mmCIF file of C-alpha atoms in Angstrom:
data_model
loop_
_atom_site.group_PDB
_atom_site.id
_atom_site.type_symbol
_atom_site.label_atom_id
_atom_site.label_comp_id
_atom_site.label_asym_id
_atom_site.label_seq_id
_atom_site.Cartn_x
_atom_site.Cartn_y
_atom_site.Cartn_z
ATOM 1 C CA GLY X 1 -17.055 -10.727 6.366
ATOM 2 C CA ASP X 2 -14.481 -13.294 7.382
ATOM 3 C CA SER X 3 -10.946 -12.125 8.085
ATOM 4 C CA VAL X 4 -7.591 -13.315 9.414
ATOM 5 C CA THR X 5 -5.063 -11.119 11.194
ATOM 6 C CA GLN X 6 -1.488 -12.220 11.640
ATOM 7 C CA MET X 7 1.422 -10.906 13.594
ATOM 8 C CA GLU X 8 3.319 -8.358 11.548
ATOM 9 C CA GLY X 9 6.687 -9.372 10.231
ATOM 10 C CA PRO X 10 9.398 -9.742 9.469
ATOM 11 C CA VAL X 11 10.481 -11.950 12.348
ATOM 12 C CA THR X 12 14.172 -12.759 12.783
ATOM 13 C CA LEU X 13 15.350 -15.372 15.262
ATOM 14 C CA SER X 14 18.456 -17.337 16.020
ATOM 15 C CA GLU X 15 18.599 -21.060 15.472
ATOM 16 C CA GLU X 16 17.059 -23.095 18.331
ATOM 17 C CA ALA X 17 14.965 -20.143 19.533
ATOM 18 C CA PHE X 18 11.283 -20.519 20.446
ATOM 19 C CA LEU X 19 8.838 -19.305 17.821
ATOM 20 C CA THR X 20 5.337 -17.893 18.148
ATOM 21 C CA ILE X 21 3.419 -16.334 15.264
ATOM 22 C CA ASN X 22 0.074 -14.952 16.378
ATOM 23 C CA CYS X 23 -3.098 -15.422 14.349
ATOM 24 C CA THR X 24 -6.633 -14.325 15.166
ATOM 25 C CA TYR X 25 -9.743 -14.612 13.041
ATOM 26 C CA THR X 26 -13.321 -13.498 12.618
ATOM 27 C CA ALA X 27 -15.811 -15.753 10.916
ATOM 28 C CA THR X 28 -19.537 -15.963 10.290
ATOM 29 C CA GLY X 29 -19.704 -19.701 10.817
ATOM 30 C CA TYR X 30 -17.545 -22.369 12.434
ATOM 31 C CA PRO X 31 -14.395 -22.347 10.308
ATOM 32 C CA SER X 32 -11.558 -24.760 9.775
ATOM 33 C CA LEU X 33 -8.154 -23.202 10.395
ATOM 34 C CA PHE X 34 -4.909 -23.737 8.538
ATOM 35 C CA TRP X 35 -1.280 -22.752 8.520
ATOM 36 C CA TYR X 36 0.430 -22.730 5.121
ATOM 37 C CA VAL X 37 4.142 -22.172 4.469
ATOM 38 C CA GLN X 38 5.690 -20.605 1.369
ATOM 39 C CA TYR X 39 9.369 -21.185 0.701
ATOM 40 C CA PRO X 40 11.165 -18.747 -1.636
ATOM 41 C CA GLY X 41 9.981 -19.029 -5.232
ATOM 42 C CA GLU X 42 7.485 -21.763 -4.445
ATOM 43 C CA GLY X 43 3.777 -22.182 -3.907
ATOM 44 C CA LEU X 44 2.063 -22.677 -0.607
ATOM 45 C CA GLN X 45 2.252 -25.960 1.227
ATOM 46 C CA LEU X 46 -0.084 -27.032 3.992
ATOM 47 C CA LEU X 47 1.771 -27.095 7.304
ATOM 48 C CA LEU X 48 -1.049 -28.075 9.664
ATOM 49 C CA LYS X 49 -4.756 -27.689 10.215
ATOM 50 C CA ALA X 50 -7.502 -27.941 12.855
ATOM 51 C CA THR X 51 -11.198 -28.331 12.202
ATOM 52 C CA LYS X 52 -12.846 -27.847 15.593
ATOM 53 C CA ALA X 53 -12.344 -26.107 18.909
ATOM 54 C CA ASP X 54 -9.453 -27.369 21.059
ATOM 55 C CA ASP X 55 -8.035 -29.430 18.185
ATOM 56 C CA LYS X 56 -4.254 -29.228 17.969
ATOM 57 C CA GLY X 57 -2.646 -29.436 14.552
ATOM 58 C CA SER X 58 1.000 -30.462 14.421
ATOM 59 C CA ASN X 59 3.649 -31.157 11.801
ATOM 60 C CA LYS X 60 7.463 -30.926 11.561
ATOM 61 C CA GLY X 61 7.678 -29.698 15.166
ATOM 62 C CA PHE X 62 5.144 -26.922 14.592
ATOM 63 C CA GLU X 63 1.903 -26.816 16.586
ATOM 64 C CA ALA X 64 -1.224 -24.682 16.710
ATOM 65 C CA THR X 65 -4.349 -25.057 18.843
ATOM 66 C CA TYR X 66 -7.812 -23.953 17.723
ATOM 67 C CA ARG X 67 -9.031 -21.604 20.482
ATOM 68 C CA LYS X 68 -12.653 -20.677 19.898
ATOM 69 C CA GLU X 69 -12.942 -18.545 23.037
ATOM 70 C CA THR X 70 -10.128 -16.249 21.898
ATOM 71 C CA THR X 71 -10.669 -16.822 18.141
ATOM 72 C CA SER X 72 -6.985 -17.612 17.782
ATOM 73 C CA PHE X 73 -4.728 -20.179 16.099
ATOM 74 C CA HIS X 74 -1.191 -19.228 17.086
ATOM 75 C CA LEU X 75 1.698 -21.114 15.494
ATOM 76 C CA GLU X 76 4.505 -22.335 17.775
ATOM 77 C CA LYS X 77 7.748 -24.257 17.492
ATOM 78 C CA GLY X 78 10.075 -25.042 20.340
ATOM 79 C CA SER X 79 13.380 -24.901 18.491
ATOM 80 C CA VAL X 80 13.581 -23.372 15.020
ATOM 81 C CA GLN X 81 16.088 -24.266 12.322
ATOM 82 C CA VAL X 82 17.567 -22.263 9.451
ATOM 83 C CA SER X 83 15.482 -24.386 7.081
ATOM 84 C CA ASP X 84 12.307 -22.980 8.686
ATOM 85 C CA SER X 85 12.981 -19.608 7.035
ATOM 86 C CA ALA X 86 9.893 -18.922 4.907
ATOM 87 C CA VAL X 87 6.651 -16.962 4.831
ATOM 88 C CA TYR X 88 3.886 -18.382 7.015
ATOM 89 C CA PHE X 89 0.212 -17.812 6.272
ATOM 90 C CA CYS X 90 -2.711 -18.370 8.602
ATOM 91 C CA ALA X 91 -5.967 -19.107 6.798
ATOM 92 C CA LEU X 92 -9.565 -20.119 7.409
ATOM 93 C CA SER X 93 -12.299 -21.833 5.449
ATOM 94 C CA ASP X 94 -15.792 -20.976 6.604
ATOM 95 C CA PRO X 95 -18.605 -23.346 5.567
ATOM 96 C CA GLN X 96 -21.186 -20.626 6.076
ATOM 97 C CA SER X 97 -19.641 -18.289 3.532
ATOM 98 C CA SER X 98 -17.888 -20.722 1.225
ATOM 99 C CA GLY X 99 -20.895 -22.767 0.173
ATOM 100 C CA GLY X 100 -18.956 -25.984 0.620
ATOM 101 C CA ALA X 101 -16.067 -24.812 -1.516
ATOM 102 C CA GLN X 102 -12.530 -24.374 -0.208
ATOM 103 C CA LYS X 103 -12.436 -20.605 -0.411
ATOM 104 C CA LEU X 104 -9.594 -19.830 1.906
ATOM 105 C CA VAL X 105 -9.293 -16.438 3.579
ATOM 106 C CA PHE X 106 -5.622 -15.689 4.229
ATOM 107 C CA GLY X 107 -3.769 -13.454 6.610
ATOM 108 C CA GLN X 108 -1.149 -11.172 5.167
ATOM 109 C CA GLY X 109 1.706 -13.560 5.915
ATOM 110 C CA THR X 110 4.648 -13.399 8.310
ATOM 111 C CA ARG X 111 8.158 -13.585 6.907
ATOM 112 C CA LEU X 112 10.417 -15.612 9.194
ATOM 113 C CA THR X 113 14.210 -15.579 8.961
ATOM 114 C CA ILE X 114 16.319 -17.894 11.099
ATOM 115 C CA ASN X 115 19.991 -17.035 11.486
ATOM 116 C CA PRO X 116 22.568 -19.735 12.262
ATOM 117 C CA ASN J 1 5.563 -34.851 -11.154
ATOM 118 C CA ALA J 2 2.018 -35.379 -9.942
ATOM 119 C CA GLY J 3 1.661 -31.918 -8.386
ATOM 120 C CA VAL J 4 -0.230 -28.867 -9.592
ATOM 121 C CA MET J 5 1.594 -27.520 -12.641
ATOM 122 C CA GLN J 6 1.485 -23.878 -13.593
ATOM 123 C CA ASN J 7 3.097 -22.200 -16.555
ATOM 124 C CA PRO J 8 4.754 -20.010 -17.314
ATOM 125 C CA ARG J 9 6.626 -19.375 -14.051
ATOM 126 C CA HIS J 10 7.338 -15.801 -15.063
ATOM 127 C CA LEU J 11 5.432 -13.685 -17.558
ATOM 128 C CA VAL J 12 6.244 -10.145 -18.658
ATOM 129 C CA ARG J 13 3.655 -8.143 -20.557
ATOM 130 C CA ARG J 14 3.440 -4.532 -21.694
ATOM 131 C CA ARG J 15 0.410 -2.485 -20.716
ATOM 132 C CA GLY J 16 -2.499 -3.287 -23.000
ATOM 133 C CA GLN J 17 -1.363 -6.808 -23.902
ATOM 134 C CA GLU J 18 -3.087 -10.031 -22.938
ATOM 135 C CA ALA J 19 -1.813 -12.492 -20.328
ATOM 136 C CA ARG J 20 -2.756 -16.171 -20.353
ATOM 137 C CA LEU J 21 -1.893 -18.266 -17.332
ATOM 138 C CA ARG J 22 -2.228 -22.034 -17.377
ATOM 139 C CA CYS J 23 -2.841 -24.553 -14.634
ATOM 140 C CA SER J 24 -2.947 -28.331 -14.760
ATOM 141 C CA PRO J 25 -4.423 -29.736 -11.553
ATOM 142 C CA MET J 26 -3.113 -32.742 -9.722
ATOM 143 C CA LYS J 27 -4.022 -36.060 -11.279
ATOM 144 C CA GLY J 28 -7.497 -37.052 -10.226
ATOM 145 C CA HIS J 29 -8.472 -33.549 -9.132
ATOM 146 C CA SER J 30 -11.454 -31.943 -10.798
ATOM 147 C CA HIS J 31 -11.715 -28.700 -8.806
ATOM 148 C CA VAL J 32 -9.512 -25.711 -9.557
ATOM 149 C CA TYR J 33 -9.109 -22.462 -7.649
ATOM 150 C CA TRP J 34 -7.230 -19.330 -8.668
ATOM 151 C CA TYR J 35 -5.757 -16.958 -6.097
ATOM 152 C CA ARG J 36 -3.856 -13.699 -6.531
ATOM 153 C CA GLN J 37 -1.037 -12.520 -4.271
ATOM 154 C CA LEU J 38 -0.144 -8.863 -4.445
ATOM 155 C CA PRO J 39 3.319 -7.872 -3.174
ATOM 156 C CA GLU J 40 3.652 -8.269 0.600
ATOM 157 C CA GLU J 41 0.040 -9.409 0.938
ATOM 158 C CA GLY J 42 -1.788 -12.639 1.539
ATOM 159 C CA LEU J 43 -3.535 -14.570 -1.172
ATOM 160 C CA LYS J 44 -6.986 -13.466 -2.279
ATOM 161 C CA PHE J 45 -9.541 -15.855 -3.772
ATOM 162 C CA MET J 46 -10.481 -15.131 -7.368
ATOM 163 C CA VAL J 47 -12.451 -17.987 -8.882
ATOM 164 C CA TYR J 48 -13.474 -21.616 -8.357
ATOM 165 C CA LEU J 49 -14.077 -23.904 -11.316
ATOM 166 C CA GLN J 50 -15.011 -27.471 -12.027
ATOM 167 C CA LYS J 51 -14.711 -29.068 -15.439
ATOM 168 C CA GLU J 52 -16.604 -26.856 -17.913
ATOM 169 C CA ASN J 53 -18.251 -24.861 -15.111
ATOM 170 C CA ILE J 54 -17.512 -21.694 -13.191
ATOM 171 C CA ILE J 55 -18.832 -22.338 -9.695
ATOM 172 C CA ASP J 56 -17.875 -19.144 -7.879
ATOM 173 C CA GLU J 57 -16.269 -16.076 -9.441
ATOM 174 C CA SER J 58 -16.998 -13.670 -6.610
ATOM 175 C CA GLY J 59 -13.331 -12.679 -6.329
ATOM 176 C CA MET J 60 -12.779 -11.891 -9.991
ATOM 177 C CA PRO J 61 -12.521 -8.281 -11.117
ATOM 178 C CA LYS J 62 -15.588 -7.409 -13.146
ATOM 179 C CA GLU J 63 -13.685 -6.454 -16.284
ATOM 180 C CA ARG J 64 -10.758 -7.858 -18.253
ATOM 181 C CA PHE J 65 -10.438 -11.091 -16.223
ATOM 182 C CA SER J 66 -11.874 -14.437 -17.254
ATOM 183 C CA ALA J 67 -11.255 -18.079 -16.402
ATOM 184 C CA GLU J 68 -12.103 -21.414 -17.904
ATOM 185 C CA PHE J 69 -11.546 -25.086 -17.198
ATOM 186 C CA PRO J 70 -12.381 -27.048 -20.336
ATOM 187 C CA LYS J 71 -13.243 -30.723 -20.492
ATOM 188 C CA GLU J 72 -9.801 -31.388 -21.941
ATOM 189 C CA GLY J 73 -6.671 -29.449 -21.107
ATOM 190 C CA PRO J 74 -5.570 -27.047 -18.414
ATOM 191 C CA SER J 75 -7.462 -24.295 -16.668
ATOM 192 C CA ILE J 76 -6.730 -20.866 -18.136
ATOM 193 C CA LEU J 77 -6.813 -17.499 -16.385
ATOM 194 C CA ARG J 78 -6.938 -14.759 -18.977
ATOM 195 C CA ILE J 79 -6.275 -11.088 -18.354
ATOM 196 C CA GLN J 80 -7.006 -8.736 -21.210
ATOM 197 C CA GLN J 81 -5.466 -5.273 -21.643
ATOM 198 C CA VAL J 82 -3.195 -5.675 -18.633
ATOM 199 C CA VAL J 83 -2.358 -2.717 -16.416
ATOM 200 C CA ARG J 84 0.492 -2.236 -13.953
ATOM 201 C CA GLY J 85 -1.829 -3.053 -11.056
ATOM 202 C CA ASP J 86 -2.234 -6.590 -12.429
ATOM 203 C CA SER J 87 1.398 -7.323 -11.529
ATOM 204 C CA ALA J 88 1.201 -10.071 -8.943
ATOM 205 C CA ALA J 89 1.753 -13.766 -8.330
ATOM 206 C CA TYR J 90 -1.158 -15.894 -9.490
ATOM 207 C CA PHE J 91 -1.550 -19.249 -7.798
ATOM 208 C CA CYS J 92 -3.643 -22.167 -8.869
ATOM 209 C CA ALA J 93 -4.804 -24.810 -6.423
ATOM 210 C CA SER J 94 -6.705 -28.034 -6.905
ATOM 211 C CA SER J 95 -8.694 -30.523 -4.905
ATOM 212 C CA PRO J 96 -10.501 -33.795 -5.586
ATOM 213 C CA SER J 97 -14.240 -33.858 -6.193
ATOM 214 C CA GLU J 98 -14.962 -35.490 -2.832
ATOM 215 C CA SER J 99 -13.273 -32.739 -0.810
ATOM 216 C CA SER J 100 -15.101 -30.314 1.442
ATOM 217 C CA TYR J 101 -14.533 -26.894 2.939
ATOM 218 C CA ASN J 102 -12.092 -28.261 5.546
ATOM 219 C CA SER J 103 -9.900 -30.224 3.155
ATOM 220 C CA PRO J 104 -6.536 -28.661 2.315
ATOM 221 C CA LEU J 105 -5.800 -27.286 -1.122
ATOM 222 C CA HIS J 106 -2.783 -28.298 -3.210
ATOM 223 C CA PHE J 107 -1.053 -25.266 -4.661
ATOM 224 C CA GLY J 108 1.128 -24.839 -7.705
ATOM 225 C CA ASN J 109 4.307 -22.762 -7.694
ATOM 226 C CA GLY J 110 2.564 -19.778 -9.201
ATOM 227 C CA THR J 111 2.961 -17.508 -12.214
ATOM 228 C CA ARG J 112 4.603 -14.185 -11.506
ATOM 229 C CA LEU J 113 3.156 -11.584 -13.856
ATOM 230 C CA THR J 114 5.012 -8.342 -14.389
ATOM 231 C CA VAL J 115 3.382 -5.575 -16.393
ATOM 232 C CA THR J 116 5.777 -2.969 -17.744
#
């Protein structure tokens, strides 16, 4: 079945450091890929997405490129801020297994803490 | 607030009691999804509903769990005879009827169920 594997956390960085959170996937079909962010006590919010190979999703300084050859969708940010502290989830939606529905398959999440 | 509304935010139940979780989708959205997040894990799909119909319940435990989305009113996730293993955060998400597998979901803030 479909699966998503994320870099284990927690990750602790200093403000203005470079961030990479690795994400790889396996899928039956040709999935769309997403990064969601969960701030403390809140639900998930979409951070960015990509729907086909070589697409780059970007938002709030975060970027991720859909790499079909390596089945990866790594999240990057050049200079993190304290306000970026949250849990980040990589997810996929596979048309072959979802039947057209938005059944997301999530990674386990990576907790990020940014220190001032 | 036009977002996905879930209530209650926190719910404490003793073993053997019933838990009822409510979700009002975003205005104009007719598709509802329920996901469960166990501690330190990613979200797992439970059920997908449209008004008065269960479309996909492949992620629902076979016993004690049920969901509905009536013509009027919120979607309800019902857990009968709760056990400690049901303790988790339950998230509802919604999408409009014209969405597809690569459209993002809009999540509520979740209901955190604790079974004592």
